[in-house]
Amino acid sequence: METHENKRADDFIRELKDSFFFRTLTPQGKKEGIYYADLKFKRYTHLIFTVQDLLKIAMHTLENSGLENSSQIEDPTFHLTSVLEIAIQLLPCCEAEGLDKLHTLYLEILNDHESTSEQADNEPKL
């Protein structure tokens, strides 16, 4: 009887794996009870604007916590905390170093270009 139950459980697990159920959360390999949810963005600007929108919602909640909004949203502090945690996770902090390097490179190229232009302006014209 126990073998039949194990087969049913195995069949059920196999069916779930083959179906579209339980696809949103992906377990993190090394940490028990920690899962990833995959978010897709077409470009960094879309990601940044999403974070900005989340922060605007948080600000709106703080500004209107005692007004008409508070009766519509039960426990707004809990939801505000949740929104801010998502915004923090979405910030592309790793890419910030790359943006700094690109900015430095831009400034170097701009400086080189201006130096070249000044030298061309100072050269005697024939």
Coordinates of N, CA, C and O in Angstrom, one line a residue:
M1 N 0.8 -1.2 0.0 CA 0.0 0.0 0.0 C 0.9 1.3 0.0 O 0.6 2.2 -0.7
E2 N 2.0 1.2 0.8 CA 2.8 2.4 0.8 C 3.5 2.6 -0.5 O 3.7 3.8 -0.9
T3 N 3.8 1.6 -1.3 CA 4.4 1.7 -2.6 C 3.4 2.4 -3.5 O 3.8 3.3 -4.3
H4 N 2.2 2.1 -3.5 CA 1.2 2.7 -4.3 C 1.0 4.2 -4.0 O 0.9 5.0 -4.9
E5 N 1.1 4.6 -2.7 CA 1.1 6.0 -2.3 C 2.3 6.7 -2.7 O 2.2 7.9 -3.2
N6 N 3.5 6.1 -2.7 CA 4.7 6.7 -3.1 C 4.6 7.0 -4.6 O 5.1 8.0 -5.1
K7 N 4.1 6.0 -5.4 CA 3.9 6.1 -6.8 C 3.0 7.3 -7.2 O 3.3 8.1 -8.0
R8 N 1.9 7.4 -6.4 CA 0.9 8.5 -6.6 C 1.6 9.8 -6.3 O 1.4 10.8 -7.1
A9 N 2.4 9.9 -5.3 CA 3.1 11.1 -4.9 C 4.1 11.5 -6.0 O 4.2 12.6 -6.4
D10 N 4.9 10.5 -6.5 CA 5.8 10.7 -7.5 C 5.2 11.2 -8.8 O 5.7 12.1 -9.5
D11 N 4.0 10.5 -9.2 CA 3.3 10.9 -10.4 C 2.8 12.4 -10.2 O 2.9 13.1 -11.2
F12 N 2.3 12.7 -9.0 CA 1.8 14.0 -8.8 C 2.9 15.1 -8.9 O 2.8 16.1 -9.6
I13 N 4.1 14.8 -8.3 CA 5.2 15.7 -8.4 C 5.7 15.8 -9.9 O 6.0 16.9 -10.3
R14 N 5.8 14.7 -10.6 CA 6.2 14.8 -12.0 C 5.2 15.6 -12.8 O 5.6 16.4 -13.7
E15 N 3.9 15.4 -12.5 CA 2.9 16.2 -13.3 C 3.0 17.7 -13.0 O 2.9 18.5 -13.9
L16 N 3.3 18.1 -11.7 CA 3.5 19.5 -11.4 C 4.7 20.0 -12.1 O 4.7 21.2 -12.5
K17 N 5.8 19.3 -12.1 CA 7.0 19.7 -12.8 C 6.8 20.0 -14.3 O 7.3 20.9 -14.9
D18 N 6.0 19.1 -14.9 CA 5.7 19.2 -16.3 C 4.6 20.3 -16.6 O 4.5 20.7 -17.8
S19 N 3.9 20.7 -15.6 CA 2.8 21.7 -15.9 C 3.4 23.1 -15.7 O 4.6 23.3 -15.5
F20 N 2.5 24.1 -15.7 CA 2.9 25.5 -15.5 C 2.7 26.0 -14.1 O 2.8 27.1 -13.8
F21 N 2.5 25.1 -13.2 CA 2.3 25.4 -11.8 C 3.6 25.6 -11.1 O 4.6 25.0 -11.5
F22 N 3.6 26.5 -10.2 CA 4.8 26.8 -9.3 C 6.0 27.2 -10.2 O 7.1 26.7 -9.9
R23 N 5.8 28.1 -11.1 CA 6.9 28.6 -11.9 C 7.4 30.0 -11.5 O 8.4 30.4 -12.0
T24 N 6.6 30.6 -10.7 CA 7.0 32.0 -10.3 C 8.2 32.1 -9.4 O 9.1 32.9 -9.6
L25 N 8.2 31.2 -8.4 CA 9.3 31.2 -7.4 C 10.3 30.2 -7.8 O 9.9 29.0 -7.9
T26 N 11.6 30.6 -7.8 CA 12.7 29.6 -8.1 C 13.5 29.5 -6.8 O 14.0 30.6 -6.3
P27 N 13.7 28.3 -6.3 CA 14.5 28.2 -5.1 C 16.0 28.7 -5.3 O 16.6 28.4 -6.3
Q28 N 16.5 29.4 -4.3 CA 17.9 29.8 -4.3 C 18.7 28.6 -3.9 O 18.3 28.0 -2.8
G29 N 19.7 28.2 -4.6 CA 20.4 26.9 -4.3 C 20.9 26.7 -2.9 O 20.7 25.7 -2.3
K30 N 21.5 27.7 -2.3 CA 22.2 27.5 -1.0 C 21.4 27.9 0.2 O 21.8 27.5 1.3
K31 N 20.4 28.7 0.1 CA 19.7 29.2 1.2 C 18.3 28.5 1.3 O 17.5 28.7 0.4
E32 N 18.0 27.8 2.3 CA 16.8 27.2 2.5 C 15.7 28.2 2.8 O 15.8 29.1 3.5
G33 N 14.5 28.0 2.0 CA 13.4 28.9 2.2 C 13.5 30.3 1.5 O 12.7 31.1 1.8
I34 N 14.5 30.5 0.7 CA 14.7 31.7 0.0 C 14.4 31.4 -1.5 O 15.0 30.5 -2.1
Y35 N 13.6 32.2 -2.1 CA 13.2 32.0 -3.5 C 13.4 33.3 -4.3 O 13.3 34.4 -3.8
Y36 N 13.6 33.1 -5.6 CA 13.7 34.2 -6.5 C 12.4 34.3 -7.4 O 11.8 33.3 -7.7
A37 N 12.0 35.5 -7.7 CA 10.9 35.8 -8.6 C 11.5 36.5 -9.8 O 12.2 37.5 -9.6
D38 N 11.3 36.0 -11.0 CA 11.9 36.6 -12.1 C 11.1 37.8 -12.6 O 9.9 37.7 -12.9
L39 N 11.7 39.0 -12.7 CA 11.1 40.2 -13.3 C 11.8 40.5 -14.6 O 13.0 40.4 -14.7
K40 N 11.1 40.9 -15.6 CA 11.6 41.1 -16.9 C 11.5 42.6 -17.3 O 10.4 43.1 -17.1
F41 N 12.5 43.2 -17.7 CA 12.5 44.6 -18.2 C 13.2 44.6 -19.6 O 14.2 43.9 -19.8
K42 N 12.7 45.5 -20.5 CA 13.3 45.6 -21.8 C 14.6 46.4 -21.8 O 15.4 46.1 -22.6
R43 N 14.7 47.3 -20.9 CA 15.9 48.1 -20.8 C 16.0 48.7 -19.4 O 15.1 48.7 -18.6
Y44 N 17.2 49.3 -19.1 CA 17.5 49.9 -17.8 C 16.5 51.0 -17.6 O 16.1 51.2 -16.4
T45 N 16.2 51.8 -18.6 CA 15.3 52.9 -18.3 C 13.9 52.4 -17.8 O 13.3 53.1 -16.9
H46 N 13.4 51.3 -18.3 CA 12.2 50.8 -17.8 C 12.3 50.4 -16.4 O 11.4 50.6 -15.6
L47 N 13.4 49.7 -16.0 CA 13.7 49.3 -14.7 C 13.7 50.6 -13.7 O 13.1 50.6 -12.7
I48 N 14.4 51.6 -14.1 CA 14.6 52.8 -13.3 C 13.2 53.5 -13.1 O 12.9 53.9 -12.0
F49 N 12.4 53.6 -14.2 CA 11.1 54.2 -14.1 C 10.2 53.4 -13.2 O 9.3 53.9 -12.5
T50 N 10.3 52.1 -13.2 CA 9.5 51.2 -12.3 C 9.9 51.5 -10.9 O 9.0 51.6 -10.0
V51 N 11.2 51.6 -10.6 CA 11.6 51.9 -9.2 C 11.1 53.3 -8.8 O 10.6 53.5 -7.7
Q52 N 11.2 54.2 -9.7 CA 10.7 55.6 -9.5 C 9.2 55.5 -9.2 O 8.7 56.2 -8.2
D53 N 8.4 54.8 -9.9 CA 7.0 54.7 -9.7 C 6.7 54.1 -8.3 O 5.8 54.5 -7.6
L54 N 7.5 53.0 -7.9 CA 7.3 52.4 -6.6 C 7.6 53.5 -5.5 O 6.9 53.5 -4.5
L55 N 8.6 54.2 -5.7 CA 8.9 55.3 -4.7 C 7.9 56.4 -4.6 O 7.5 56.9 -3.5
K56 N 7.3 56.7 -5.8 CA 6.2 57.7 -5.8 C 5.0 57.2 -5.0 O 4.3 57.9 -4.3
I57 N 4.7 55.9 -5.2 CA 3.6 55.3 -4.5 C 3.8 55.3 -3.0 O 2.9 55.6 -2.2
A58 N 5.1 55.0 -2.6 CA 5.4 55.1 -1.2 C 5.3 56.5 -0.7 O 4.7 56.7 0.4
M59 N 5.7 57.5 -1.4 CA 5.6 58.9 -1.0 C 4.1 59.3 -0.9 O 3.7 59.9 0.1
H60 N 3.3 58.9 -1.8 CA 1.9 59.2 -1.8 C 1.2 58.6 -0.6 O 0.4 59.2 0.1
T61 N 1.6 57.3 -0.3 CA 1.1 56.7 0.9 C 1.4 57.4 2.2 O 0.6 57.6 3.1
L62 N 2.7 57.8 2.3 CA 3.1 58.6 3.5 C 2.4 59.9 3.6 O 2.0 60.3 4.7
E63 N 2.2 60.6 2.5 CA 1.6 61.9 2.5 C 0.1 61.8 2.8 O -0.5 62.8 3.3
N64 N -0.5 60.7 2.4 CA -2.0 60.6 2.6 C -2.4 59.6 3.6 O -3.5 59.1 3.7
S65 N -1.5 59.2 4.5 CA -1.7 58.1 5.5 C -2.9 58.5 6.4 O -3.6 57.6 6.8
G66 N -3.1 59.7 6.7 CA -4.2 60.1 7.6 C -5.4 60.6 6.9 O -6.4 60.9 7.6
L67 N -5.4 60.6 5.6 CA -6.5 61.1 4.8 C -7.4 60.0 4.3 O -7.4 58.9 4.8
E68 N -8.0 60.3 3.1 CA -8.9 59.4 2.5 C -8.3 58.0 2.1 O -9.0 57.0 2.0
N69 N -7.0 58.0 1.9 CA -6.4 56.7 1.5 C -6.4 55.6 2.6 O -6.5 54.5 2.3
S70 N -6.2 56.1 3.8 CA -6.0 55.1 4.9 C -7.1 54.2 5.1 O -6.9 53.0 5.5
S71 N -8.4 54.6 4.8 CA -9.5 53.7 4.9 C -9.6 52.7 3.8 O -10.2 51.6 4.0
Q72 N -9.0 53.0 2.7 CA -9.1 52.1 1.5 C -8.0 51.0 1.6 O -8.2 49.9 1.1
I73 N -6.9 51.3 2.2 CA -5.8 50.3 2.3 C -5.6 49.9 3.8 O -5.3 50.8 4.6
E74 N -5.9 48.7 4.1 CA -5.7 48.2 5.4 C -4.2 48.1 5.7 O -3.5 47.5 5.0
D75 N -3.8 48.6 6.9 CA -2.4 48.6 7.3 C -1.5 49.1 6.2 O -0.6 48.4 5.7
P76 N -1.6 50.4 5.9 CA -0.7 51.0 4.8 C 0.8 50.9 5.1 O 1.6 50.8 4.2
T77 N 1.1 50.9 6.4 CA 2.6 50.8 6.8 C 3.2 49.5 6.3 O 4.3 49.5 5.8
F78 N 2.4 48.4 6.4 CA 2.9 47.1 6.0 C 3.1 47.1 4.5 O 4.2 46.7 4.0
H79 N 2.1 47.6 3.7 CA 2.3 47.7 2.3 C 3.4 48.6 1.8 O 4.1 48.3 0.8
L80 N 3.5 49.7 2.5 CA 4.6 50.7 2.2 C 5.9 50.0 2.4 O 6.8 50.1 1.5
T81 N 6.1 49.3 3.5 CA 7.4 48.6 3.7 C 7.6 47.6 2.6 O 8.8 47.5 2.1
S82 N 6.6 46.9 2.2 CA 6.8 45.9 1.1 C 7.2 46.6 -0.2 O 8.1 46.1 -0.9
V83 N 6.5 47.7 -0.6 CA 6.9 48.4 -1.8 C 8.3 48.9 -1.7 O 9.1 48.8 -2.7
L84 N 8.7 49.4 -0.6 CA 10.1 49.9 -0.5 C 11.1 48.8 -0.6 O 12.2 49.0 -1.1
E85 N 10.8 47.7 0.0 CA 11.7 46.5 -0.1 C 11.9 46.1 -1.6 O 13.0 45.8 -2.0
I86 N 10.8 46.1 -2.3 CA 10.9 45.8 -3.8 C 11.7 46.8 -4.5 O 12.6 46.5 -5.3
A87 N 11.5 48.1 -4.2 CA 12.3 49.2 -4.9 C 13.8 49.0 -4.6 O 14.6 49.2 -5.5
I88 N 14.1 48.7 -3.4 CA 15.5 48.5 -3.0 C 16.1 47.4 -3.8 O 17.2 47.5 -4.4
Q89 N 15.4 46.3 -4.0 CA 15.9 45.1 -4.7 C 16.0 45.4 -6.2 O 16.9 44.8 -6.9
L90 N 15.2 46.3 -6.7 CA 15.2 46.6 -8.1 C 16.3 47.6 -8.5 O 16.7 47.7 -9.7
L91 N 16.8 48.3 -7.6 CA 17.9 49.3 -7.9 C 19.1 48.6 -8.5 O 19.6 47.7 -8.0
P92 N 19.5 49.1 -9.7 CA 20.7 48.4 -10.4 C 22.0 48.9 -9.8 O 22.8 49.6 -10.5
C93 N 22.3 48.6 -8.5 CA 23.5 49.1 -7.9 C 24.7 48.6 -8.5 O 25.7 49.3 -8.6
C94 N 24.8 47.3 -9.0 CA 26.0 46.8 -9.6 C 26.3 47.5 -10.9 O 27.5 47.7 -11.2
E95 N 25.3 48.0 -11.6 CA 25.6 48.7 -12.8 C 26.0 50.2 -12.6 O 26.6 50.8 -13.4
A96 N 25.9 50.7 -11.3 CA 26.3 52.0 -11.0 C 27.8 52.2 -11.2 O 28.2 53.3 -11.7
E97 N 28.6 51.2 -10.9 CA 30.0 51.4 -11.1 C 30.3 51.5 -12.6 O 31.2 52.3 -13.0
G98 N 29.6 50.7 -13.4 CA 29.8 50.8 -14.9 C 29.4 52.2 -15.4 O 30.0 52.7 -16.3
L99 N 28.3 52.7 -14.8 CA 27.9 54.1 -15.2 C 28.9 55.1 -14.8 O 29.2 56.0 -15.6
D100 N 29.6 54.9 -13.7 CA 30.6 55.8 -13.3 C 31.8 55.8 -14.2 O 32.4 56.8 -14.6
K101 N 32.2 54.6 -14.7 CA 33.3 54.4 -15.6 C 32.9 55.0 -17.0 O 33.8 55.6 -17.6
L102 N 31.7 54.8 -17.4 CA 31.3 55.4 -18.7 C 31.3 56.9 -18.6 O 31.7 57.6 -19.5
H103 N 30.9 57.5 -17.4 CA 30.9 58.9 -17.3 C 32.3 59.4 -17.3 O 32.7 60.5 -17.9
T104 N 33.3 58.7 -16.6 CA 34.7 59.1 -16.6 C 35.2 59.1 -18.0 O 36.0 60.0 -18.4
L105 N 34.9 58.0 -18.7 CA 35.4 57.9 -20.1 C 34.8 59.0 -21.0 O 35.6 59.6 -21.8
Y106 N 33.6 59.4 -20.8 CA 32.9 60.5 -21.5 C 33.7 61.8 -21.2 O 34.0 62.5 -22.2
L107 N 34.0 62.0 -20.0 CA 34.7 63.3 -19.6 C 36.1 63.3 -20.2 O 36.5 64.4 -20.7
E108 N 36.8 62.2 -20.2 CA 38.1 62.1 -20.8 C 38.0 62.4 -22.3 O 38.8 63.1 -22.9
I109 N 37.1 61.8 -23.0 CA 36.9 62.0 -24.4 C 36.6 63.4 -24.7 O 37.1 64.1 -25.6
L110 N 35.7 64.0 -23.9 CA 35.3 65.4 -24.1 C 36.5 66.3 -23.9 O 36.7 67.3 -24.6
N111 N 37.3 66.0 -22.8 CA 38.5 66.8 -22.5 C 39.5 66.7 -23.7 O 40.1 67.7 -24.1
D112 N 39.7 65.5 -24.2 CA 40.6 65.3 -25.3 C 40.1 66.1 -26.6 O 40.9 66.7 -27.3
H113 N 38.8 66.0 -26.8 CA 38.2 66.7 -27.9 C 38.4 68.2 -27.8 O 38.7 68.9 -28.8
E114 N 38.2 68.8 -26.6 CA 38.3 70.2 -26.4 C 39.8 70.6 -26.6 O 40.1 71.7 -27.1
S115 N 40.7 69.8 -26.1 CA 42.1 70.1 -26.2 C 42.5 70.1 -27.7 O 43.3 70.9 -28.1
T116 N 42.0 69.1 -28.4 CA 42.3 69.1 -29.8 C 41.8 70.3 -30.6 O 42.5 70.8 -31.4
S117 N 40.6 70.7 -30.2 CA 40.0 71.9 -30.8 C 40.8 73.1 -30.5 O 41.0 74.0 -31.4
E118 N 41.2 73.2 -29.2 CA 42.0 74.4 -28.8 C 43.3 74.4 -29.6 O 43.8 75.5 -30.0
Q119 N 44.0 73.3 -29.8 CA 45.2 73.2 -30.5 C 45.0 73.6 -31.9 O 45.8 74.3 -32.5
A120 N 43.9 73.2 -32.5 CA 43.7 73.5 -33.9 C 43.4 75.0 -34.0 O 43.8 75.6 -35.0
D121 N 42.7 75.6 -33.1 CA 42.4 77.1 -33.1 C 43.7 77.9 -32.9 O 43.8 79.0 -33.5
N122 N 44.7 77.3 -32.2 CA 45.9 78.1 -31.9 C 47.0 77.9 -33.0 O 48.0 78.6 -33.0
E123 N 46.8 76.9 -33.9 CA 47.8 76.7 -35.0 C 47.7 77.9 -35.9 O 46.6 78.4 -36.2
P124 N 48.9 78.3 -36.4 CA 48.9 79.4 -37.4 C 48.2 78.9 -38.7 O 48.4 77.8 -39.2
K125 N 47.4 79.8 -39.3 CA 46.7 79.5 -40.5 C 47.5 79.9 -41.7 O 48.1 81.0 -41.7
L126 N 47.6 79.1 -42.7 CA 48.4 79.4 -43.9 C 47.6 80.2 -44.9 O 46.7 80.3 -45.3

